[in-house]
PDB file of C-alpha atoms in Angstrom:
ATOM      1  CA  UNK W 128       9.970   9.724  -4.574  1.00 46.00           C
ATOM      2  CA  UNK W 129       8.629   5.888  -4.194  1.00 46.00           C
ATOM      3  CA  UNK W 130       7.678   5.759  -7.516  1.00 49.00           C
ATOM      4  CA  UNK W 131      11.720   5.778  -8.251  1.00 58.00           C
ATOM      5  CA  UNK W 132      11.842   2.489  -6.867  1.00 66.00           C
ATOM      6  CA  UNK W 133       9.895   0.759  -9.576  1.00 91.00           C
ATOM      7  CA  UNK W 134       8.158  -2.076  -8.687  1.00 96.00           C
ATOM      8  CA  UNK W 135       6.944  -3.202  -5.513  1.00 97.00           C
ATOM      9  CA  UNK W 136       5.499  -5.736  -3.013  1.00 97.00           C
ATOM     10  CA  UNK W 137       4.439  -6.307  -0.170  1.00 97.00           C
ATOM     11  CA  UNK W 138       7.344  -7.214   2.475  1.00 97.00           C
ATOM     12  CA  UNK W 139       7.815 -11.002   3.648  1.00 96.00           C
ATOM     13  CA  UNK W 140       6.654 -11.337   7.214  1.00 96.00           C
ATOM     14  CA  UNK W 141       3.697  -9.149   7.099  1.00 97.00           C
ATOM     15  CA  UNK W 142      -0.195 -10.333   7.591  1.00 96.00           C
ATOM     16  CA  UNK W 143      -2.841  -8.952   6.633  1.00 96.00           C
ATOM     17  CA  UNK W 144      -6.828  -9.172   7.733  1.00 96.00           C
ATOM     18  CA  UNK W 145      -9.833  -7.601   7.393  1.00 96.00           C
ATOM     19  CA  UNK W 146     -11.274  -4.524   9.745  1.00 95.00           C
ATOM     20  CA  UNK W 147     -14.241  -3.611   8.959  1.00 96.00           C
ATOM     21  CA  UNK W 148     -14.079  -1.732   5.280  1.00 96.00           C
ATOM     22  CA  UNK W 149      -9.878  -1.776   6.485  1.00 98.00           C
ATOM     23  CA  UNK W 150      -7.149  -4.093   7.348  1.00 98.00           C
ATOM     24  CA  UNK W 151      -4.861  -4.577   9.905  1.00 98.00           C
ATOM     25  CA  UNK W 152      -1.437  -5.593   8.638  1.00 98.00           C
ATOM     26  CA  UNK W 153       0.597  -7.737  11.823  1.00 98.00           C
ATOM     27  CA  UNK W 154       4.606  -7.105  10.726  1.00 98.00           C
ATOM     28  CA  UNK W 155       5.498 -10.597  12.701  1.00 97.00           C
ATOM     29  CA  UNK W 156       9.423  -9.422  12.279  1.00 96.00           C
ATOM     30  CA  UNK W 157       8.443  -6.072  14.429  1.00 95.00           C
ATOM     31  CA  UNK W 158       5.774  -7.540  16.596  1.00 96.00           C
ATOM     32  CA  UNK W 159       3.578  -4.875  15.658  1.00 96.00           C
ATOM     33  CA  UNK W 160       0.582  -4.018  13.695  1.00 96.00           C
ATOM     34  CA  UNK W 161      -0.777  -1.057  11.641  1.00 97.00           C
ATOM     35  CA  UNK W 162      -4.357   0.020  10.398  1.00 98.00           C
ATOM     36  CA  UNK W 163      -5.446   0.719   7.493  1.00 98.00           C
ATOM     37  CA  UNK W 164      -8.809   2.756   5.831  1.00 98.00           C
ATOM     38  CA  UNK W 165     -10.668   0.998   2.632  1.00 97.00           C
ATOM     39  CA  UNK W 166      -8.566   3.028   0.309  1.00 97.00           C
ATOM     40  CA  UNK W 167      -5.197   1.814   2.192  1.00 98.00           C
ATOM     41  CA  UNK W 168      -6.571  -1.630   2.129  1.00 98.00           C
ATOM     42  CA  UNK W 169      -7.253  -1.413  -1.376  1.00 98.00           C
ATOM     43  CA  UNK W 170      -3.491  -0.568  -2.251  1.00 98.00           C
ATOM     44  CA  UNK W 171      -2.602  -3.105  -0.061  1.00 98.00           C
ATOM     45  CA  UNK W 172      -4.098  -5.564  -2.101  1.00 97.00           C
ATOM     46  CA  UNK W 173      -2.417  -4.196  -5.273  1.00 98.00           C
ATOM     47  CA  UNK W 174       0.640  -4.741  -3.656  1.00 97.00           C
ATOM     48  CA  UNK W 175       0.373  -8.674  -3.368  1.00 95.00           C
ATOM     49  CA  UNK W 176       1.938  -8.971  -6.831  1.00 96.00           C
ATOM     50  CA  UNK W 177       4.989  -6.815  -8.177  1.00 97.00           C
ATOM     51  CA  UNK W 178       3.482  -3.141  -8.652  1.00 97.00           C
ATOM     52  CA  UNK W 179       4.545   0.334  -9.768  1.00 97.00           C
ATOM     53  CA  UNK W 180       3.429   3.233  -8.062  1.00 96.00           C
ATOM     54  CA  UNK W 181       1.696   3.909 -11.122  1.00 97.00           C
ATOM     55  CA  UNK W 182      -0.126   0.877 -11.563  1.00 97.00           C
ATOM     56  CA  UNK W 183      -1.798   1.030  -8.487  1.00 98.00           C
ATOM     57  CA  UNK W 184      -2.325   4.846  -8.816  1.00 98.00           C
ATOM     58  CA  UNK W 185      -4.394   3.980 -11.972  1.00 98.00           C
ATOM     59  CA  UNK W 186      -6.224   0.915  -9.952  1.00 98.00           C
ATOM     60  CA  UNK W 187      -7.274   3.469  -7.203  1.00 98.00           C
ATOM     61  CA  UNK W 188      -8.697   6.065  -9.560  1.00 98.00           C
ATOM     62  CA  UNK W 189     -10.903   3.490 -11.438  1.00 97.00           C
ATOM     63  CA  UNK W 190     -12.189   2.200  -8.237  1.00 98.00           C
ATOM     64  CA  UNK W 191     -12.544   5.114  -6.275  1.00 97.00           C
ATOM     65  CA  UNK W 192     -14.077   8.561  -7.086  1.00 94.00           C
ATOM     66  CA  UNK W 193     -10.530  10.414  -6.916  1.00 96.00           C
ATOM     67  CA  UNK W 194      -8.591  12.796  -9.154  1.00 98.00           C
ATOM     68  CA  UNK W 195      -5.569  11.272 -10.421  1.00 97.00           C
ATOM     69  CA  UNK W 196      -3.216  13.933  -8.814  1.00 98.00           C
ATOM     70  CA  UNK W 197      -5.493  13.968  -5.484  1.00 98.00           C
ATOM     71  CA  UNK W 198      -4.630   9.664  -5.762  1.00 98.00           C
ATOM     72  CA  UNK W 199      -1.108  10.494  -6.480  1.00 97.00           C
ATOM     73  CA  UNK W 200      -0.141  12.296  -2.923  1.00 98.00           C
ATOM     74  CA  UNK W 201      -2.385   9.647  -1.348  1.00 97.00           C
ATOM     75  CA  UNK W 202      -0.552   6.777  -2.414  1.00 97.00           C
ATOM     76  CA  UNK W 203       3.334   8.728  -2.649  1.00 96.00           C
ATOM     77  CA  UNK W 204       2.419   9.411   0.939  1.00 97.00           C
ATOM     78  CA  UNK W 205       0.620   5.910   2.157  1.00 98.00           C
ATOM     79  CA  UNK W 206       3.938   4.261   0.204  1.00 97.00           C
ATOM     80  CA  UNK W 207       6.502   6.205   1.843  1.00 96.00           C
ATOM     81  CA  UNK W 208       5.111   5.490   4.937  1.00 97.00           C
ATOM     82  CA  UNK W 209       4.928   1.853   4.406  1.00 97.00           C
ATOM     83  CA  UNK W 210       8.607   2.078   3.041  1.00 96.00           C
ATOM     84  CA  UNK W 211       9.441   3.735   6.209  1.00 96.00           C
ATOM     85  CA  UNK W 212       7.678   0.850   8.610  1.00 96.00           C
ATOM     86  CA  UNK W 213       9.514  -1.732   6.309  1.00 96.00           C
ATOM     87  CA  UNK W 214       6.288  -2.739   4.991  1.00 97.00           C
ATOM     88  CA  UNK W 215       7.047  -2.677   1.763  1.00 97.00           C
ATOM     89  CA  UNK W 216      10.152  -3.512  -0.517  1.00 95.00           C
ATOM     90  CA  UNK W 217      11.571  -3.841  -4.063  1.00 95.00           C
ATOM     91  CA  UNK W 218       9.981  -6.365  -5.932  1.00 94.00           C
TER      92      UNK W 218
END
């Protein structure tokens, strides 16, 4: 479903720092902020330039111990719900 989108990046407006082996992202246009796990921060990252859901699927697998379809729900589903917090947009 994301992947449909093509590329994308991370949305103007939001901040992110570092929690522990996380991040916290701030969304300054929401007031609010979100947590995120190593993994999440990880695709976060990826998401500071222009990405496909793809691209970052294949960063994840090489740096994490995953199965590509296992690292294919996790990021269709960590996506989505950044789409859906306006977290994210079309690059």
């Amino acid at each position: 479903m994301t992947n449909a989108i093509g590329r994308l990046r991370a949305a103007d407006g939001c901040y992110v720092c570092e929690l522990g082996d996380g991040a916290a992202i701030l969304d300054t246009r929401a007031d609010k902020y979100f947590t995120l796990n190593a993994v999440g921060r990880f695709i976060w990252e990826q998401l500071a330039q222009p990405a496909t859901q793809d691209e970052i699927i294949a960063k994840t697998v090489g740096a994490f111990d995953v199965s590509e379809e296992r690292c294919r729900q996790d990021v269709d589903r960590l996506l989505e719900s950044l789409r859906l917090q306006s977290l994210v947009e079309p690059a």
